[in-house]
GROMACS .gro file of N, CA and C in nm:
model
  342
    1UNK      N    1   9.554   7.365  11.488
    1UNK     CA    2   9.618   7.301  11.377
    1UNK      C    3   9.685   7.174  11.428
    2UNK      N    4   9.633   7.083  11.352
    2UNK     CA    5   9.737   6.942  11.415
    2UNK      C    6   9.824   6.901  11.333
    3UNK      N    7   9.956   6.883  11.368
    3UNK     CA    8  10.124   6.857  11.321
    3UNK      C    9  10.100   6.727  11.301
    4UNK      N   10  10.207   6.654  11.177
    4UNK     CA   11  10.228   6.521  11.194
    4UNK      C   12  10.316   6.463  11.241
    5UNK      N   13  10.316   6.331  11.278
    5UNK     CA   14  10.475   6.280  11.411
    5UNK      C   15  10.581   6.371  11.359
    6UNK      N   16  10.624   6.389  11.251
    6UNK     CA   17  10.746   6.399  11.188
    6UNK      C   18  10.756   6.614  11.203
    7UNK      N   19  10.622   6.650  11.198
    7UNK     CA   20  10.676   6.808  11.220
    7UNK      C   21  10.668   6.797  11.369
    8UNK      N   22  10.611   6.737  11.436
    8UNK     CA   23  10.583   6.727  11.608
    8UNK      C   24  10.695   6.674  11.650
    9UNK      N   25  10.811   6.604  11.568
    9UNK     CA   26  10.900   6.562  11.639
    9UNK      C   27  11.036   6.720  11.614
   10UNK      N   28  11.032   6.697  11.481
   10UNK     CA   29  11.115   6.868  11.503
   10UNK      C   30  11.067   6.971  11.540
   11UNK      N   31  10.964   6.992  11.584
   11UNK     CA   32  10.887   7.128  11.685
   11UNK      C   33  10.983   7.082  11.775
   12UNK      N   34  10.979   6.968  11.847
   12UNK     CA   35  10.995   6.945  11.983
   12UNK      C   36  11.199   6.972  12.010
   13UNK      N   37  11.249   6.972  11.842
   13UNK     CA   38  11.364   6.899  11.828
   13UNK      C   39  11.412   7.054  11.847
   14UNK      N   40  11.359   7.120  11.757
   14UNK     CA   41  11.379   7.280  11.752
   14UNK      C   42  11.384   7.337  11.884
   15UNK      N   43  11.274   7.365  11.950
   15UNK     CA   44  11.252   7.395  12.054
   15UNK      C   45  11.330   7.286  12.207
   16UNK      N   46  11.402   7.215  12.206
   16UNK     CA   47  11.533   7.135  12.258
   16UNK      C   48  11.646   7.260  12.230
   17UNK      N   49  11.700   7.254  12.062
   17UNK     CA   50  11.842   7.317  12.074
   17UNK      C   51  11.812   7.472  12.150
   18UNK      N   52  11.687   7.533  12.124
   18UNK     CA   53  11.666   7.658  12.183
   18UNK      C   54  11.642   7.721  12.331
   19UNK      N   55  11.618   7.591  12.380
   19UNK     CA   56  11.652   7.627  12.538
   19UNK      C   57  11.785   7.571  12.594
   20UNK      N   58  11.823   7.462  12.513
   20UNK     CA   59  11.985   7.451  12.519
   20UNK      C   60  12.085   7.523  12.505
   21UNK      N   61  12.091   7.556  12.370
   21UNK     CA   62  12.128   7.749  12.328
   21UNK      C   63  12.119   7.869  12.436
   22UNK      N   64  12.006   7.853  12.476
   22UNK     CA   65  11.993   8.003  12.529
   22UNK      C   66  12.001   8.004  12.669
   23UNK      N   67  12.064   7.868  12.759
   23UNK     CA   68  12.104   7.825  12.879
   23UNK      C   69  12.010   7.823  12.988
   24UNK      N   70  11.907   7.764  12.921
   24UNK     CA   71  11.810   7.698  12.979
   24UNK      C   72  11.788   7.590  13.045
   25UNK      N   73  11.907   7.494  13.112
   25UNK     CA   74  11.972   7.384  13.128
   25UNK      C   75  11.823   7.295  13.188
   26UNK      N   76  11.787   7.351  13.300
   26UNK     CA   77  11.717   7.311  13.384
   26UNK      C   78  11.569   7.233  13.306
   27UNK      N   79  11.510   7.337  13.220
   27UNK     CA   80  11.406   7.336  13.106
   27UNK      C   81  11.433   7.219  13.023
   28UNK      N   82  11.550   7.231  12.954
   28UNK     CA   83  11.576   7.160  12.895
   28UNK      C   84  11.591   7.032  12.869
   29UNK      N   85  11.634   7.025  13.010
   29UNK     CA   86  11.649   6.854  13.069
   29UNK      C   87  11.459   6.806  13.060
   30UNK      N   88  11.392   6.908  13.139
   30UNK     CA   89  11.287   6.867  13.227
   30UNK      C   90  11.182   6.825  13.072
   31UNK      N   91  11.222   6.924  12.980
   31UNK     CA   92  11.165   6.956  12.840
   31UNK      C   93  11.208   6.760  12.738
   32UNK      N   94  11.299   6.766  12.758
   32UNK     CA   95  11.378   6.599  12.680
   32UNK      C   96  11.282   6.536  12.753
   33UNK      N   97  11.282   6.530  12.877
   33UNK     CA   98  11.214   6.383  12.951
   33UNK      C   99  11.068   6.385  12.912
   34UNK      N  100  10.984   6.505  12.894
   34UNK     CA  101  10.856   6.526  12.901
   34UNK      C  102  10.806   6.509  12.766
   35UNK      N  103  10.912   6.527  12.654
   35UNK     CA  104  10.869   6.517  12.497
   35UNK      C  105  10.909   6.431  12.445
   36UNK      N  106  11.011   6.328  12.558
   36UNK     CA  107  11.100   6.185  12.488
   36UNK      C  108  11.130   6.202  12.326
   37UNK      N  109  11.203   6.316  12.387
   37UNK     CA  110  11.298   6.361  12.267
   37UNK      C  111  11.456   6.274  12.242
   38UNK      N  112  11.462   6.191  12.181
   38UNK     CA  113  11.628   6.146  12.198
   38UNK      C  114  11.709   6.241  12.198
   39UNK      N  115  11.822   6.202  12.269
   39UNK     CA  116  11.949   6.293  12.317
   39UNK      C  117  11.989   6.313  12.204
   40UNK      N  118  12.029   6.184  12.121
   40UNK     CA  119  12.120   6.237  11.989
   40UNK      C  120  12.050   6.319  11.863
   41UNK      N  121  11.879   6.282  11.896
   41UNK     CA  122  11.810   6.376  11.801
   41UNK      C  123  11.850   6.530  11.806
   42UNK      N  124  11.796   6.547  11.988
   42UNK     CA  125  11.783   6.705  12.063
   42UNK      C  126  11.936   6.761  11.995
   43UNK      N  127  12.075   6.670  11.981
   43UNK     CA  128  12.183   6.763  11.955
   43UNK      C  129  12.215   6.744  11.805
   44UNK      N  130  12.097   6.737  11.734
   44UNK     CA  131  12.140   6.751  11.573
   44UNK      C  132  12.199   6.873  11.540
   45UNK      N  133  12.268   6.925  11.446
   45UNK     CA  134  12.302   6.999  11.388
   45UNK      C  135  12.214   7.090  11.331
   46UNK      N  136  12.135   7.001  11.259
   46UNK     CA  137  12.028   7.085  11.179
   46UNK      C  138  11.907   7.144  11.249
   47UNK      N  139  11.869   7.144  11.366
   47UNK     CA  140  11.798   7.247  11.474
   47UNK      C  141  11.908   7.376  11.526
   48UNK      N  142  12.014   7.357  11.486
   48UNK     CA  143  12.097   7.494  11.535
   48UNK      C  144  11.967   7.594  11.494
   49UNK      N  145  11.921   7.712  11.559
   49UNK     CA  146  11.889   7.812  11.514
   49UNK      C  147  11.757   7.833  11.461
   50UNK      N  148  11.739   7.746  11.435
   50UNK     CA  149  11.606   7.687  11.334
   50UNK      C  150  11.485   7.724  11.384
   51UNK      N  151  11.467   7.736  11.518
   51UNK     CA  152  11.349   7.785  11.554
   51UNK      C  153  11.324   7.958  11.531
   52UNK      N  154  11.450   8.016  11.609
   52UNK     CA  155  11.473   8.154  11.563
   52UNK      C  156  11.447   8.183  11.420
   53UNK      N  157  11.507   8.127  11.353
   53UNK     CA  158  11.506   8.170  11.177
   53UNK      C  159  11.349   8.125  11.118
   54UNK      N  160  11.259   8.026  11.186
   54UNK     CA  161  11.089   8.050  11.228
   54UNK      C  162  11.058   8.125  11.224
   55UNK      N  163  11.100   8.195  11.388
   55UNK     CA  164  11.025   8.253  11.407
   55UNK      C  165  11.006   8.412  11.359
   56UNK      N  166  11.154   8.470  11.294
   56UNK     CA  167  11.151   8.552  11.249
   56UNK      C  168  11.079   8.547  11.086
   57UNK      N  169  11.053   8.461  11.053
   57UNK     CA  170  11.005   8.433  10.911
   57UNK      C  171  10.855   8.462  10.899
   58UNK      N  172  10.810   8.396  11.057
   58UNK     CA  173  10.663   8.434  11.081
   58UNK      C  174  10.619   8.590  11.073
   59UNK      N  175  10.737   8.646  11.160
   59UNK     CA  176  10.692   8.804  11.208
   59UNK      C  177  10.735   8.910  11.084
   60UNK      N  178  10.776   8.833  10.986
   60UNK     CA  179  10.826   8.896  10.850
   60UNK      C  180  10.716   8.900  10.769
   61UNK      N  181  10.635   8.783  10.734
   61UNK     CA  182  10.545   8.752  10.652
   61UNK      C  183  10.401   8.778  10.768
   62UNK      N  184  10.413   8.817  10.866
   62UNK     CA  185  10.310   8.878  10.927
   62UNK      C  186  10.273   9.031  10.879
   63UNK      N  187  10.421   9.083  10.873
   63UNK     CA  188  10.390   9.259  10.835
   63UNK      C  189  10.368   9.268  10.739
   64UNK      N  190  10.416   9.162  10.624
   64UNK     CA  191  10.391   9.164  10.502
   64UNK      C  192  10.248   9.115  10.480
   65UNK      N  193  10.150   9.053  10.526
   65UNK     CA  194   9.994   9.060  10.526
   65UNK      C  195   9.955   9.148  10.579
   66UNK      N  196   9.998   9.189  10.701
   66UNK     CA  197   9.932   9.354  10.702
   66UNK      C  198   9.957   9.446  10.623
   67UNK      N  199  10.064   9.465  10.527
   67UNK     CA  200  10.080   9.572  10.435
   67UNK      C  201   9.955   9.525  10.348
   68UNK      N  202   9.947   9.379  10.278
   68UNK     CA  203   9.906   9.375  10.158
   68UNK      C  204   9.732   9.371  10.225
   69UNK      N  205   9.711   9.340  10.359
   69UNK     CA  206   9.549   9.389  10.350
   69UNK      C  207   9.534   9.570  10.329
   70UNK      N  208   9.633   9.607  10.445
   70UNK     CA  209   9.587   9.784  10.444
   70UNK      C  210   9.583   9.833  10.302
   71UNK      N  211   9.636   9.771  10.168
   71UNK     CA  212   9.639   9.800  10.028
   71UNK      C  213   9.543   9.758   9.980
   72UNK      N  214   9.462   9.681  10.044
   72UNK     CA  215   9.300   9.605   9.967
   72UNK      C  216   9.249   9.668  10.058
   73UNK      N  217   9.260   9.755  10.168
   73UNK     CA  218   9.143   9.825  10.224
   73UNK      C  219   9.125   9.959  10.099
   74UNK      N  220   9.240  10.036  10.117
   74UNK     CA  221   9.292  10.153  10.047
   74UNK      C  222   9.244  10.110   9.924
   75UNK      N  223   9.279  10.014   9.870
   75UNK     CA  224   9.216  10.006   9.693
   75UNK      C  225   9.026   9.955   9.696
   76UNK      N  226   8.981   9.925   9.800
   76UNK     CA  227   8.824   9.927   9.832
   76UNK      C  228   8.763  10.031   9.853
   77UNK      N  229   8.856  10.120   9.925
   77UNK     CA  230   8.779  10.261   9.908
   77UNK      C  231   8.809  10.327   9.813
   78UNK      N  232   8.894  10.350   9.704
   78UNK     CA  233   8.921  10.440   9.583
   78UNK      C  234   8.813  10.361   9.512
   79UNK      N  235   8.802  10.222   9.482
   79UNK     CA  236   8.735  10.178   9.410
   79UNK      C  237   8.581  10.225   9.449
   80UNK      N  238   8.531  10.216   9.573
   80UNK     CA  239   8.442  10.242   9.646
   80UNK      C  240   8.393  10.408   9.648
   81UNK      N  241   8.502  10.492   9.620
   81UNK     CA  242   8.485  10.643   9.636
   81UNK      C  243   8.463  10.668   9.513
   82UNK      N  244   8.497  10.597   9.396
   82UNK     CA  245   8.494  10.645   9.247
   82UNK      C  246   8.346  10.641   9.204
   83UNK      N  247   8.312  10.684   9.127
   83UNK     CA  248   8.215  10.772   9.024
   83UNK      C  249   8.204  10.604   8.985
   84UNK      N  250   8.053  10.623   8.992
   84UNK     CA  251   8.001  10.492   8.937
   84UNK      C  252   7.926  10.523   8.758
   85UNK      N  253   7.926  10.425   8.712
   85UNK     CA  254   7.832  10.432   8.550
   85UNK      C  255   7.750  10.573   8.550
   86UNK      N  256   7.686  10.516   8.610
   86UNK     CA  257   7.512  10.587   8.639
   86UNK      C  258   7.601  10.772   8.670
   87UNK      N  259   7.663  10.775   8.732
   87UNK     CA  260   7.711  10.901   8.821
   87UNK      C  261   7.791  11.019   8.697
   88UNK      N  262   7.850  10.938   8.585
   88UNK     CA  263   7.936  10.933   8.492
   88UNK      C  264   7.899  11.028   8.403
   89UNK      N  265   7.901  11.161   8.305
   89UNK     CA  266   7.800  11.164   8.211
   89UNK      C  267   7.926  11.133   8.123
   90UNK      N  268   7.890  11.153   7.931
   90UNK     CA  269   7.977  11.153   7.892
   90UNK      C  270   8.065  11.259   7.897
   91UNK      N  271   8.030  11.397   7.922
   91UNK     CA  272   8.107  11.506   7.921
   91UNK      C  273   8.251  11.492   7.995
   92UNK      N  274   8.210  11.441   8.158
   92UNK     CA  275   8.353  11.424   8.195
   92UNK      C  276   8.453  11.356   8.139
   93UNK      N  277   8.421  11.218   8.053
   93UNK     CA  278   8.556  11.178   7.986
   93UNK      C  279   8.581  11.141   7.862
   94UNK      N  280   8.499  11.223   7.810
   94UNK     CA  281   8.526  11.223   7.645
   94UNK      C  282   8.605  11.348   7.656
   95UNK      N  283   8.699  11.369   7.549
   95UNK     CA  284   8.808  11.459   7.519
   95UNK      C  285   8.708  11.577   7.441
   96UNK      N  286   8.739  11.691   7.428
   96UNK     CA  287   8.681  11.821   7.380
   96UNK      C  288   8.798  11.910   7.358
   97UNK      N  289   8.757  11.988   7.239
   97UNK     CA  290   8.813  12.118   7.215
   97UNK      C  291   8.830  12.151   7.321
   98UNK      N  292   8.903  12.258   7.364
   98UNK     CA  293   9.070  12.304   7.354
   98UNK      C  294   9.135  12.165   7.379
   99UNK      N  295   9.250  12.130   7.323
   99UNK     CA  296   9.304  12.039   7.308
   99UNK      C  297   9.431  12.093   7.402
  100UNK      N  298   9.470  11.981   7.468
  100UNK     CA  299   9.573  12.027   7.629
  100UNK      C  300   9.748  12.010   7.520
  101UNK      N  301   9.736  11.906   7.422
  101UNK     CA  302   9.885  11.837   7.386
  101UNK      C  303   9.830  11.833   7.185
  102UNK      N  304   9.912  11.911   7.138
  102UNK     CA  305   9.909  11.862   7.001
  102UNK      C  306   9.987  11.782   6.922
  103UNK      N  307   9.949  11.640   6.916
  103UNK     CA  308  10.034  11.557   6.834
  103UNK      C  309  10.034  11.549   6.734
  104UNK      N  310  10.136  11.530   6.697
  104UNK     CA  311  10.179  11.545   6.490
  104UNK      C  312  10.120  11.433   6.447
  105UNK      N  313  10.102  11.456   6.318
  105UNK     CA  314  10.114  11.299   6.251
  105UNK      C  315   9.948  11.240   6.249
  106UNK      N  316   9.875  11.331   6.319
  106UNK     CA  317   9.731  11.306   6.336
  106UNK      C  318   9.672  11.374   6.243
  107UNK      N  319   9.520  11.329   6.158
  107UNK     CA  320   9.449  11.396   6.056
  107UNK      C  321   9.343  11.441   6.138
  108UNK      N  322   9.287  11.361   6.248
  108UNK     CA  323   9.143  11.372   6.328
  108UNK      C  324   9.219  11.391   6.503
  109UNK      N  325   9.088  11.454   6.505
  109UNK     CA  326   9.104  11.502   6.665
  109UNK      C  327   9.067  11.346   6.738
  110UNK      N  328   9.117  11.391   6.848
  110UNK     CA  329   9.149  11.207   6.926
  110UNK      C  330   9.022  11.237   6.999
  111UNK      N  331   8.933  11.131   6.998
  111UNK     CA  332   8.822  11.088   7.072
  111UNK      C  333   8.801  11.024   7.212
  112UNK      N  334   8.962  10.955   7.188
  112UNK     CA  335   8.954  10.814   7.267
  112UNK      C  336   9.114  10.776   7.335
  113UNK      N  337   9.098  10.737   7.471
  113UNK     CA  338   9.237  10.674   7.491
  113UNK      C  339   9.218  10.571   7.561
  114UNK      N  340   9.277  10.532   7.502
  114UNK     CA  341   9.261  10.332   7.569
  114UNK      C  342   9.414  10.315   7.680
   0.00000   0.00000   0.00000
């Protein structure tokens, strides 16, 4: 995937306060000179944290695509395990005498449920 100057410069800006932060001194320095990151950029305010709160966003919305595929696997096989047309007769789901629930208010026996 290729970044534009402007996300390539806060990748670089992010990843500055985070080895700064996490007392990485040595890195950090070696990291500014190698990404000609400005000093007063590297100590913005608004990279406090910012990479962390990334990267946890990634590994959030990661489990959350694995839930929602394992639910399109699971709904491919019910769909996949179910009784096709052809397999169907009408007997299994048309309604028949003995009747399971008697509702009032009805003249005709129910045929049908939508």
């Amino acid at each position: 995937m290729v970044l534009s100057a402007k996300h390539k410069d806060e990748l670089n800006c992010a990843i500055a306060d985070y080895l700064k932060s996490s007392g990485y001194t040595e890195a950090y320095n070696h990291f500014i000179q190698e990404a000609d990151v400005p000093s007063d950029k590297a100590n913005d305010k608004k990279f406090n944290g910012l990479l962390e709160k990334k990267w946890t966003s990634v590994l959030r919305l990661q489990k959350k695509v694995m839930d929602l595929e394992s639910k399109v696997t699971e709904t491919v096989k019910e769909y996949e395990g179910g009784a096709t047309k052809r397999e169907r007769s009408a007997d299994n789901w048309i309604p028949r005498p003995p009747e399971r629930y008697c509702l009032t208010g009805h003249r005709m026996p129910i045929t049908r449920v939508i």
